[in-house]
Tab-separated table of C-alpha atoms and ligand atoms in Angstrom:
chain	number	residue	atom	x	y	z
Z	5	UNK	CA	167.283	69.737	43.205
Z	6	UNK	CA	168.884	67.223	45.450
Z	7	UNK	CA	166.915	67.311	48.830
Z	8	UNK	CA	168.593	68.620	51.775
Z	9	UNK	CA	167.561	67.664	55.358
Z	10	UNK	CA	167.605	71.317	56.048
Z	11	UNK	CA	166.363	72.363	52.538
Z	12	UNK	CA	162.974	73.671	53.400
Z	13	UNK	CA	163.765	77.331	53.149
Z	14	UNK	CA	166.094	77.304	50.295
Z	15	UNK	CA	165.070	78.346	46.839
Z	16	UNK	CA	167.711	76.934	44.876
Z	17	UNK	CA	170.138	73.956	44.885
Z	18	UNK	CA	173.424	74.284	46.463
Z	19	UNK	CA	176.174	75.473	44.534
Z	20	UNK	CA	178.381	72.353	43.517
Z	21	UNK	CA	181.492	73.959	44.885
Z	22	UNK	CA	179.826	74.849	48.034
Z	23	UNK	CA	178.684	71.174	48.473
Z	24	UNK	CA	182.235	70.057	48.130
Z	25	UNK	CA	183.794	72.707	50.181
Z	26	UNK	CA	181.467	72.000	53.197
Z	27	UNK	CA	181.258	68.308	52.983
Z	28	UNK	CA	183.091	66.435	55.634
Z	29	UNK	CA	181.705	62.905	55.175
Z	30	UNK	CA	185.031	61.825	53.591
Z	31	UNK	CA	186.709	62.000	56.874
Z	32	UNK	CA	183.970	62.114	59.392
Z	33	UNK	CA	182.846	58.796	58.481
Z	34	UNK	CA	185.222	57.425	60.870
Z	35	UNK	CA	182.715	58.671	63.414
Z	36	UNK	CA	179.815	56.495	62.134
Z	37	UNK	CA	179.862	53.718	64.640
Z	38	UNK	CA	180.004	56.437	67.428
Z	39	UNK	CA	177.260	58.301	65.679
Z	40	UNK	CA	174.949	55.334	65.617
Z	41	UNK	CA	175.764	54.385	69.139
Z	42	UNK	CA	174.827	57.957	70.277
Z	43	UNK	CA	171.657	57.824	68.262
Z	44	UNK	CA	170.563	54.446	69.648
Z	45	UNK	CA	170.968	55.810	73.125
Z	46	UNK	CA	169.137	59.210	72.205
Z	47	UNK	CA	166.352	57.097	70.520
Z	48	UNK	CA	165.875	54.792	73.737
Z	49	UNK	CA	165.659	57.702	76.085
Z	50	UNK	CA	163.048	59.463	73.560
Z	51	UNK	CA	160.877	56.161	73.785
Z	52	UNK	CA	161.374	55.712	77.439
Z	53	UNK	CA	160.310	59.301	78.285
Z	54	UNK	CA	157.443	59.031	75.754
Z	55	UNK	CA	158.668	61.804	73.894
Z	56	UNK	CA	158.078	59.479	70.794
Z	57	UNK	CA	156.203	56.326	70.950
Z	58	UNK	CA	158.014	53.396	72.151
Z	59	UNK	CA	157.351	51.338	69.077
Z	60	UNK	CA	158.829	54.021	66.926
Z	61	UNK	CA	161.739	54.162	69.121
Z	62	UNK	CA	162.215	50.337	68.801
Z	63	UNK	CA	162.013	50.712	64.933
Z	64	UNK	CA	164.510	53.307	64.849
Z	65	UNK	CA	166.897	51.341	66.914
Z	66	UNK	CA	166.523	48.147	64.758
Z	67	UNK	CA	167.117	50.327	61.663
Z	68	UNK	CA	170.316	51.851	63.119
Z	69	UNK	CA	171.384	48.403	64.180
Z	70	UNK	CA	171.114	47.153	60.522
Z	71	UNK	CA	173.054	50.285	59.323
Z	72	UNK	CA	175.768	49.497	61.910
Z	73	UNK	CA	176.278	46.157	60.495
Z	74	UNK	CA	176.310	47.472	56.844
Z	75	UNK	CA	178.962	49.956	57.919
Z	76	UNK	CA	181.042	47.251	59.663
Z	77	UNK	CA	180.705	45.194	56.581
Z	78	UNK	CA	181.859	48.059	54.280
Z	79	UNK	CA	178.458	47.735	52.512
Z	80	UNK	CA	177.448	51.339	53.150
Z	81	UNK	CA	177.627	54.069	50.405
Z	82	UNK	CA	178.562	57.378	51.509
Z	83	UNK	CA	177.135	60.407	49.796
Z	84	UNK	CA	178.995	63.613	49.679
Z	85	UNK	CA	175.874	65.460	48.737
Z	86	UNK	CA	174.619	64.599	52.077
Z	87	UNK	CA	177.384	66.438	53.658
Z	88	UNK	CA	178.445	64.697	56.639
Z	89	UNK	CA	178.163	61.499	58.560
Z	90	UNK	CA	175.168	62.317	60.649
Z	91	UNK	CA	172.975	63.181	57.574
Z	92	UNK	CA	174.381	60.119	55.607
Z	93	UNK	CA	173.148	57.905	58.426
Z	94	UNK	CA	170.007	59.769	58.941
Z	95	UNK	CA	169.312	59.368	55.086
Z	96	UNK	CA	169.923	55.727	55.003
Z	97	UNK	CA	167.780	55.193	58.072
Z	98	UNK	CA	164.894	57.006	56.094
Z	99	UNK	CA	165.503	54.621	53.083
Z	100	UNK	CA	165.256	51.675	55.647
Z	101	UNK	CA	162.338	52.547	57.824
Z	102	UNK	CA	160.574	55.676	55.924
Z	103	UNK	CA	159.321	58.876	57.350
Z	104	UNK	CA	159.586	57.519	61.143
Z	105	UNK	CA	163.499	58.056	60.732
Z	106	UNK	CA	162.743	61.886	61.017
Z	107	UNK	CA	161.630	61.303	64.627
Z	108	UNK	CA	165.167	60.568	65.837
Z	109	UNK	CA	166.191	64.085	65.611
Z	110	UNK	CA	163.676	65.266	67.926
Z	111	UNK	CA	165.220	67.083	70.834
Z	112	UNK	CA	168.648	66.932	69.245
Z	113	UNK	CA	170.775	68.910	66.864
Z	114	UNK	CA	173.846	67.910	65.101
Z	115	UNK	CA	175.654	70.362	67.469
Z	116	UNK	CA	175.336	68.169	70.514
Z	117	UNK	CA	175.497	65.076	68.280
Z	118	UNK	CA	178.863	65.921	66.892
Z	119	UNK	CA	180.336	66.851	70.155
Z	120	UNK	CA	179.014	63.558	71.558
Z	121	UNK	CA	180.579	61.591	68.809
Z	122	UNK	CA	183.911	63.089	68.772
Z	123	UNK	CA	184.124	62.522	72.728
Z	124	UNK	CA	183.088	58.706	72.206
Z	125	UNK	CA	185.772	58.490	69.658
Z	126	UNK	CA	188.429	60.130	71.535
Z	127	UNK	CA	187.690	58.407	74.718
Z	128	UNK	CA	188.520	54.825	72.649
Z	129	UNK	CA	191.516	56.477	71.234
Z	130	UNK	CA	192.829	57.502	74.581
Z	131	UNK	CA	192.157	53.927	75.862
Z	132	UNK	CA	194.115	52.545	73.151
Z	133	UNK	CA	197.017	54.972	73.718
Z	134	UNK	CA	196.989	54.371	77.331
Z	135	UNK	CA	197.474	50.483	76.492
Z	136	UNK	CA	200.163	51.410	73.898
Z	137	UNK	CA	201.810	53.478	76.386
Z	138	UNK	CA	201.754	50.881	79.144
Z	139	UNK	CA	203.245	48.238	76.616
Z	140	UNK	CA	206.184	51.033	75.837
Z	141	UNK	CA	206.637	51.495	79.724
Z	142	UNK	CA	206.922	47.640	80.193
Z	143	UNK	CA	209.580	46.977	77.486
Z	144	UNK	CA	211.677	49.960	78.678
Z	145	UNK	CA	211.498	48.330	82.261
Z	146	UNK	CA	212.304	44.861	80.715
Z	147	UNK	CA	215.243	46.073	78.531
Z	148	UNK	CA	216.457	47.969	81.656
Z	149	UNK	CA	216.225	44.816	83.825
Z	150	UNK	CA	218.039	42.781	81.206
Z	151	UNK	CA	220.914	45.428	81.155
Z	152	UNK	CA	221.452	46.309	84.657
Z	153	UNK	CA	225.288	45.830	84.640
Z	154	UNK	CA	225.848	47.937	81.593
Z	155	UNK	CA	227.653	50.945	82.005
Z	156	UNK	CA	227.787	53.898	79.375
Z	157	UNK	CA	228.933	57.490	79.254
Z	158	UNK	CA	226.181	59.586	80.486
Z	159	UNK	CA	226.184	62.982	78.615
Z	160	UNK	CA	225.526	66.725	79.099
Z	161	UNK	CA	225.650	68.948	76.159
Z	162	UNK	CA	226.238	65.789	74.109
Z	163	UNK	CA	229.677	65.652	75.786
Z	164	UNK	CA	230.966	62.656	77.852
Z	165	UNK	CA	229.964	63.736	81.581
Z	166	UNK	CA	229.645	60.923	84.057
Z	167	UNK	CA	229.377	57.171	83.782
Z	168	UNK	CA	225.681	55.778	84.301
Z	169	UNK	CA	223.935	52.591	84.019
Z	170	UNK	CA	222.261	51.981	80.573
Z	171	UNK	CA	219.318	50.816	82.737
Z	172	UNK	CA	219.338	54.331	84.423
Z	173	UNK	CA	219.033	55.978	81.004
Z	174	UNK	CA	216.101	53.835	79.927
Z	175	UNK	CA	214.397	54.330	83.160
Z	176	UNK	CA	214.540	58.149	82.487
Z	177	UNK	CA	212.188	57.322	79.597
Z	178	UNK	CA	210.022	55.337	81.568
Z	179	UNK	CA	209.542	58.541	83.848
Z	180	UNK	CA	208.468	60.459	80.838
Z	181	UNK	CA	205.918	58.048	79.603
Z	182	UNK	CA	204.606	57.641	83.188
Z	183	UNK	CA	203.908	61.370	83.157
Z	184	UNK	CA	202.146	60.976	79.779
Z	185	UNK	CA	200.110	58.434	81.226
Z	186	UNK	CA	198.799	60.637	83.914
Z	187	UNK	CA	198.465	63.318	81.457
Z	188	UNK	CA	196.327	61.327	79.232
Z	189	UNK	CA	194.360	59.752	82.048
Z	190	UNK	CA	193.263	63.238	82.966
Z	191	UNK	CA	192.338	64.115	79.354
Z	192	UNK	CA	190.088	61.023	79.276
Z	193	UNK	CA	188.334	62.463	82.377
Z	194	UNK	CA	187.753	65.738	80.636
Z	195	UNK	CA	186.556	64.052	77.601
Z	196	UNK	CA	184.147	61.726	79.225
Z	197	UNK	CA	181.161	63.985	79.525
Z	198	UNK	CA	178.007	63.900	77.699
Z	199	UNK	CA	176.836	66.951	75.781
Z	200	UNK	CA	173.529	65.469	74.457
Z	201	UNK	CA	170.565	67.424	75.376
Z	202	UNK	CA	172.190	70.778	74.875
Z	203	UNK	CA	170.667	70.472	71.529
Z	204	UNK	CA	171.539	73.451	69.035
Z	205	UNK	CA	172.805	75.621	71.947
Z	206	UNK	CA	170.122	76.420	74.106
Z	207	UNK	CA	168.903	73.084	75.348
Z	208	UNK	CA	165.454	71.675	74.582
Z	209	UNK	CA	162.047	71.897	75.500
Z	210	UNK	CA	161.407	68.134	75.437
Z	211	UNK	CA	161.497	66.324	78.710
Z	212	UNK	CA	164.694	64.579	78.033
Z	213	UNK	CA	166.574	62.194	80.465
Z	214	UNK	CA	170.341	63.382	80.018
Z	215	UNK	CA	171.469	61.208	82.718
Z	216	UNK	CA	169.976	58.083	81.021
Z	217	UNK	CA	171.632	58.828	77.844
Z	218	UNK	CA	175.006	59.479	79.575
Z	219	UNK	CA	174.755	56.177	81.564
Z	220	UNK	CA	173.952	54.194	78.388
Z	221	UNK	CA	177.131	55.799	76.525
Z	222	UNK	CA	179.381	55.163	79.400
Z	223	UNK	CA	180.045	58.851	80.143
Z	224	UNK	CA	180.914	59.718	83.864
Z	225	UNK	CA	178.385	62.706	83.827
Z	226	UNK	CA	176.622	65.461	81.757
Z	227	UNK	CA	177.918	68.935	80.550
Z	228	UNK	CA	176.743	71.860	82.756
Z	229	UNK	CA	176.089	74.553	80.143
Z	230	UNK	CA	174.514	74.041	76.849
Z	231	UNK	CA	176.132	76.767	75.174
Z	232	UNK	CA	179.488	75.680	76.368
Z	233	UNK	CA	178.813	72.054	75.554
Z	234	UNK	CA	178.292	72.626	71.720
Z	235	UNK	CA	181.157	74.990	71.384
Z	236	UNK	CA	183.834	73.379	73.802
Z	237	UNK	CA	186.652	71.506	71.918
Z	238	UNK	CA	189.139	72.270	74.933
Z	239	UNK	CA	189.152	68.319	75.495
Z	240	UNK	CA	190.588	67.971	71.931
Z	241	UNK	CA	193.253	70.566	72.568
Z	242	UNK	CA	194.084	68.870	75.887
Z	243	UNK	CA	194.621	65.467	73.845
Z	244	UNK	CA	196.577	67.177	71.087
Z	245	UNK	CA	198.732	68.843	73.877
Z	246	UNK	CA	199.201	65.718	75.723
Z	247	UNK	CA	199.985	63.829	72.481
Z	248	UNK	CA	202.420	66.587	71.702
Z	249	UNK	CA	204.480	65.786	74.513
Z	250	UNK	CA	204.398	62.158	74.042
Z	251	UNK	CA	205.881	63.089	70.795
Z	252	UNK	CA	208.555	65.253	72.584
Z	253	UNK	CA	209.421	62.005	74.420
Z	254	UNK	CA	209.102	59.612	71.582
Z	255	UNK	CA	211.266	62.083	69.286
Z	256	UNK	CA	214.139	62.324	71.942
Z	257	UNK	CA	214.060	58.403	72.347
Z	258	UNK	CA	214.194	58.160	68.471
Z	259	UNK	CA	216.820	60.587	68.268
Z	260	UNK	CA	219.151	58.701	70.654
Z	261	UNK	CA	218.371	55.318	69.035
Z	262	UNK	CA	219.488	56.905	65.605
Z	263	UNK	CA	222.714	58.282	67.241
Z	264	UNK	CA	223.419	55.021	68.917
Z	265	UNK	CA	223.112	52.894	65.949
Z	266	UNK	CA	225.441	55.236	63.908
Z	267	UNK	CA	228.870	53.928	63.272
Z	268	UNK	CA	230.275	56.727	65.451
Z	269	UNK	CA	228.422	55.577	68.620
Z	270	UNK	CA	227.606	51.733	67.764
Z	271	UNK	CA	226.169	51.311	70.951
Z	272	UNK	CA	223.053	49.443	69.673
Z	273	UNK	CA	221.830	47.603	66.805
Z	274	UNK	CA	218.064	47.463	65.707
Z	275	UNK	CA	216.557	44.518	64.110
Z	276	UNK	CA	216.520	44.248	60.338
Z	277	UNK	CA	212.778	44.037	60.400
Z	278	UNK	CA	212.634	47.546	61.736
Z	279	UNK	CA	215.125	49.068	59.425
Z	280	UNK	CA	215.100	49.728	55.574
Z	281	UNK	CA	217.774	49.831	53.102
Z	282	UNK	CA	219.165	52.355	50.395
Z	283	UNK	CA	218.217	52.120	46.709
Z	284	UNK	CA	221.937	52.861	45.929
Z	285	UNK	CA	224.242	51.899	48.722
Z	286	UNK	CA	223.947	48.196	49.257
Z	287	UNK	CA	225.455	48.242	52.539
Z	288	UNK	CA	223.208	50.530	54.235
Z	289	UNK	CA	220.689	49.684	57.070
Z	290	UNK	CA	218.640	52.680	58.183
Z	291	UNK	CA	216.692	53.560	61.176
Z	292	UNK	CA	213.722	54.970	59.183
Z	293	UNK	CA	211.141	54.068	61.670
Z	294	UNK	CA	212.735	56.093	64.335
Z	295	UNK	CA	213.595	58.835	61.890
Z	296	UNK	CA	209.817	58.910	60.773
Z	297	UNK	CA	208.576	58.964	64.385
Z	298	UNK	CA	210.966	61.938	64.896
Z	299	UNK	CA	209.861	63.490	61.746
Z	300	UNK	CA	206.008	62.963	62.495
Z	301	UNK	CA	206.451	64.944	65.579
Z	302	UNK	CA	206.122	67.996	63.263
Z	303	UNK	CA	202.751	67.326	62.063
Z	304	UNK	CA	201.447	66.313	65.620
Z	305	UNK	CA	202.712	69.807	66.871
Z	306	UNK	CA	201.239	71.292	63.881
Z	307	UNK	CA	197.896	69.724	64.641
Z	308	UNK	CA	197.777	71.267	68.095
Z	309	UNK	CA	198.448	74.731	66.666
Z	310	UNK	CA	195.861	74.298	64.001
Z	311	UNK	CA	193.134	73.653	66.413
Z	312	UNK	CA	194.183	76.362	68.782
Z	313	UNK	CA	194.069	78.610	65.871
Z	314	UNK	CA	190.703	77.568	64.781
Z	315	UNK	CA	189.174	77.882	68.266
Z	316	UNK	CA	190.753	81.467	69.139
Z	317	UNK	CA	188.055	84.239	68.384
Z	318	UNK	CA	185.080	82.045	67.700
Z	319	UNK	CA	182.163	83.708	69.060
Z	320	UNK	CA	179.842	81.745	70.875
Z	321	UNK	CA	178.392	78.944	70.064
Z	322	UNK	CA	178.755	76.511	67.481
Z	323	UNK	CA	180.208	77.706	64.326
Z	324	UNK	CA	181.157	75.831	61.285
Z	325	UNK	CA	184.740	76.446	61.764
Z	326	UNK	CA	184.515	73.644	64.458
Z	327	UNK	CA	184.422	71.147	61.562
Z	328	UNK	CA	187.957	71.878	61.316
Z	329	UNK	CA	188.627	69.834	64.588
Z	330	UNK	CA	188.448	66.559	63.153
Z	331	UNK	CA	191.389	65.917	60.835
Z	332	UNK	CA	193.998	67.193	63.119
Z	333	UNK	CA	192.380	65.099	65.732
Z	334	UNK	CA	192.291	61.796	63.655
Z	335	UNK	CA	195.739	62.473	62.266
Z	336	UNK	CA	197.414	62.628	65.596
Z	337	UNK	CA	195.218	59.906	66.998
Z	338	UNK	CA	196.444	57.569	64.290
Z	339	UNK	CA	200.058	58.835	64.345
Z	340	UNK	CA	200.232	58.442	67.984
Z	341	UNK	CA	198.961	54.878	68.076
Z	342	UNK	CA	201.159	53.723	65.313
Z	343	UNK	CA	204.257	55.442	66.661
Z	344	UNK	CA	203.944	54.200	70.344
Z	345	UNK	CA	203.383	50.642	69.129
Z	346	UNK	CA	206.529	50.864	66.768
Z	347	UNK	CA	208.474	52.536	69.630
Z	348	UNK	CA	207.825	49.501	71.675
Z	349	UNK	CA	209.032	47.278	68.829
Z	350	UNK	CA	212.070	49.392	68.467
Z	351	UNK	CA	212.981	49.114	72.436
Z	352	UNK	CA	212.231	45.628	72.741
Z	353	UNK	CA	214.102	44.799	69.511
Z	354	UNK	CA	217.206	46.598	70.236
Z	355	UNK	CA	220.485	44.841	70.766
Z	356	UNK	CA	222.922	46.395	73.394
Z	357	UNK	CA	226.633	46.409	72.459
Z	358	UNK	CA	227.871	46.587	76.132
Z	359	UNK	CA	231.615	46.346	75.179
Z	360	UNK	CA	231.122	49.390	72.893
Z	361	UNK	CA	229.337	51.238	75.660
Z	362	UNK	CA	232.010	50.466	78.112
Z	363	UNK	CA	234.931	51.365	75.614
Z	364	UNK	CA	233.371	54.875	75.191
Z	365	UNK	CA	233.482	55.385	78.868
Z	366	UNK	CA	237.335	55.393	78.414
Z	367	UNK	CA	237.214	58.741	76.651
Z	368	UNK	CA	236.610	62.171	78.248
Z	369	UNK	CA	237.610	61.580	81.859
Z	370	UNK	CA	234.284	60.615	82.851
Z	371	UNK	CA	235.484	60.035	86.581
Z	372	UNK	CA	236.926	63.416	86.945
Z	373	UNK	CA	234.010	64.655	89.068
Z	374	UNK	CA	234.626	61.452	91.309
Z	375	UNK	CA	238.338	62.621	91.840
Z	376	UNK	CA	236.818	66.066	92.848
Z	377	UNK	CA	234.581	64.319	95.125
Z	378	UNK	CA	237.353	62.407	96.515
Z	379	UNK	CA	239.354	65.476	97.251
Z	380	UNK	CA	236.305	67.123	98.958
Z	381	UNK	CA	235.937	64.073	101.326
Z	382	UNK	CA	239.545	64.696	102.332
Z	383	UNK	CA	238.588	68.263	103.353
Z	384	UNK	CA	239.452	70.148	100.228
Z	385	UNK	CA	236.757	72.775	99.392
Z	386	UNK	CA	234.825	71.551	96.422
Z	387	UNK	CA	235.644	74.659	94.131
Z	388	UNK	CA	239.307	74.040	94.969
Z	389	UNK	CA	239.331	70.315	94.280
Z	390	UNK	CA	237.418	71.142	90.933
Z	391	UNK	CA	240.397	73.416	90.116
Z	392	UNK	CA	242.843	70.694	90.894
Z	393	UNK	CA	241.172	67.964	88.952
Z	394	UNK	CA	240.934	70.508	86.164
Z	395	UNK	CA	244.748	70.814	86.028
Z	396	UNK	CA	245.052	67.007	86.342
Z	397	UNK	CA	242.761	66.528	83.346
Z	398	UNK	CA	244.753	69.023	81.295
Z	399	UNK	CA	247.935	67.284	82.223
Z	400	UNK	CA	246.438	63.909	81.061
Z	401	UNK	CA	245.185	65.395	77.977
Z	402	UNK	CA	248.626	66.694	77.157
Z	403	UNK	CA	250.319	63.258	77.984
Z	404	UNK	CA	247.454	61.295	76.161
Z	405	UNK	CA	246.789	59.486	79.617
Z	406	UNK	CA	243.605	58.520	81.421
Z	407	UNK	CA	243.237	59.537	84.989
Z	408	UNK	CA	243.570	56.253	86.370
Z	409	UNK	CA	246.621	55.793	84.545
Z	410	UNK	CA	248.606	58.394	86.450
Z	411	UNK	CA	251.135	57.131	89.138
Z	412	UNK	CA	250.340	58.082	92.720
Z	413	UNK	CA	253.453	60.246	92.853
Z	414	UNK	CA	252.308	62.358	89.938
Z	415	UNK	CA	248.801	62.880	91.338
Z	416	UNK	CA	250.480	64.073	94.685
Z	417	UNK	CA	252.183	66.832	92.809
Z	418	UNK	CA	248.692	68.184	92.231
Z	419	UNK	CA	247.415	67.453	95.710
Z	420	UNK	CA	249.172	66.312	98.694
Z	421	UNK	CA	246.071	64.650	100.230
Z	422	UNK	CA	245.751	61.972	97.565
Z	423	UNK	CA	246.393	58.538	98.585
Z	424	UNK	CA	246.502	55.126	97.218
Z	425	UNK	CA	242.705	54.681	97.954
Z	426	UNK	CA	242.127	57.298	95.117
Z	427	UNK	CA	242.090	54.535	92.389
Z	428	UNK	CA	238.910	53.087	93.784
Z	429	UNK	CA	237.285	56.556	92.983
Z	430	UNK	CA	238.328	56.437	89.356
Z	431	UNK	CA	236.619	53.045	88.344
Z	432	UNK	CA	233.447	53.153	86.428
Z	433	UNK	CA	231.711	50.655	88.778
Z	434	UNK	CA	232.862	52.709	91.774
Z	435	UNK	CA	231.710	55.723	90.400
Z	436	UNK	CA	228.105	54.478	89.554
Z	437	UNK	CA	227.998	52.487	92.853
Z	438	UNK	CA	228.694	55.617	95.123
Z	439	UNK	CA	225.706	57.361	93.401
Z	440	UNK	CA	223.166	55.767	95.791
Z	441	UNK	CA	221.359	58.706	96.479
Z	442	UNK	CA	217.495	58.310	95.811
Z	443	UNK	CA	217.107	58.868	91.968
Z	444	UNK	CA	220.964	58.124	91.685
Z	445	UNK	CA	222.433	55.701	89.130
Z	446	UNK	CA	223.939	53.217	91.486
Z	447	UNK	CA	222.875	49.684	90.637
Z	448	UNK	CA	220.956	49.095	94.002
Z	449	UNK	CA	218.913	52.241	93.412
Z	450	UNK	CA	218.268	51.479	89.566
Z	451	UNK	CA	217.016	47.933	90.693
Z	452	UNK	CA	214.969	49.652	93.226
Z	453	UNK	CA	213.351	52.101	90.661
Z	454	UNK	CA	212.832	48.999	88.156
Z	455	UNK	CA	210.976	47.197	91.002
Z	456	UNK	CA	208.777	50.212	91.680
Z	457	UNK	CA	208.022	50.509	88.083
Z	458	UNK	CA	206.978	46.882	87.769
Z	459	UNK	CA	204.796	47.344	90.985
Z	460	UNK	CA	203.329	50.603	89.296
Z	461	UNK	CA	202.569	48.726	86.122
Z	462	UNK	CA	200.994	45.889	87.830
Z	463	UNK	CA	198.835	47.914	89.862
Z	464	UNK	CA	197.459	49.916	86.767
Z	465	UNK	CA	194.546	47.921	85.706
Z	466	UNK	CA	194.320	49.555	82.213
Y	521	LIG	N1	179.770	68.416	60.200
Y	521	LIG	C1	179.569	69.176	61.249
Y	521	LIG	C2	180.780	69.317	62.196
Y	521	LIG	O1	181.707	68.646	62.085
Y	521	LIG	C3	178.366	68.756	61.986
Y	521	LIG	C4	177.725	69.842	62.777
Y	521	LIG	C5	176.816	70.566	61.777
Y	521	LIG	N2	176.270	71.570	62.501
Y	521	LIG	C6	175.741	72.693	61.838
Y	521	LIG	N3	175.006	73.461	62.568
Y	521	LIG	N4	175.921	72.748	60.471
Y	521	LIG	O2	180.779	70.157	63.064
């Protein structure tokens, strides 16, 4: 009968199917280095408090350090019959230093151990995600700066609406990813709390020093309720939620890149190295990376829902259901980091087809609102001005003309107040330049937004 660390009260060997079904080591081995880090901090504290002899603690720590090296070098053999990462490492420590290894688990349970490991792992993931988000925000700002003069059609309902600066459009994404940054920083705070010392659920009778362990692991503080600490996975939900919103933004951005690269738009081109071809159509260059980021959004949302569902209805405290937190977490973490990095490459590598964007602005009477605004400045009530311009647009549509191609006499038939100065209001440059309200698309405002973003990025130390 294979010996389990918990095998004392069992009279028969575990069913093979059960062993396979309950094992998590094939995925939770990702936590190995965090598990060792947590164990080293715990052992050091046990020694410092005299809960186990100092020499024993030192031997345990030395053994763990050797295991750490073996894992890093890929020399560690993982055994499914040992269930999870924690028991694999404990068993390997036993092989190395003998029965002394058994003292490591004093005043600890796998319940507070696994909660600690996951928090350490997630904290690192969030730091990487914040760095990747910062890079993406930076390339958006740079691309905006490089193309400050470029005018494109702004859309509502995917219909031409008003001219905007391409830079303004890019800076809208900067705003989204900046909110994501704040959200993820908040999740980091929620994550950065140490549950060790909660043991199985009720705390431990040993005189542990929880603050010391938390400090050594770089946590900002300790959890306040042992029962909550071993069953809380809210911080993972918060992360999966924050990551889902990042993906809402990434997916929207990618959707636009895909549209813009289509023959219909031809607003941009993406570098060959970020595109793929077709196995049958030799002419094809496809934006697969952008499509896949958009597509992977589905699994990221799914991961959030899977964990929400796991947690709902769980009685206090630890239940084995909680083992199901890891695969959604790992999957979202890896998908998020890869997608953010590739999104940065897409944005920094995209080539803007400014003439094409400008040409597109000729369609759809983009400055019709400007004409209505012009009438309003001449004292015509805006609703009436709207109506007059509607008639003018219908006339143009009928004759196949642009608004600015109408002679003044013709315009006057629609409204007496129209004078020669109207033509300034109908140019693309005039239209964007007049929108110098804070947050508007006027070049001076967009330049200011870019400067503020640059300052913001410089001030963030992470
Ligand atoms: N593999 C387990 C998990 O991921 C570790 C904790 C096991 N605790 C227990 N009481 N069986 O949650």
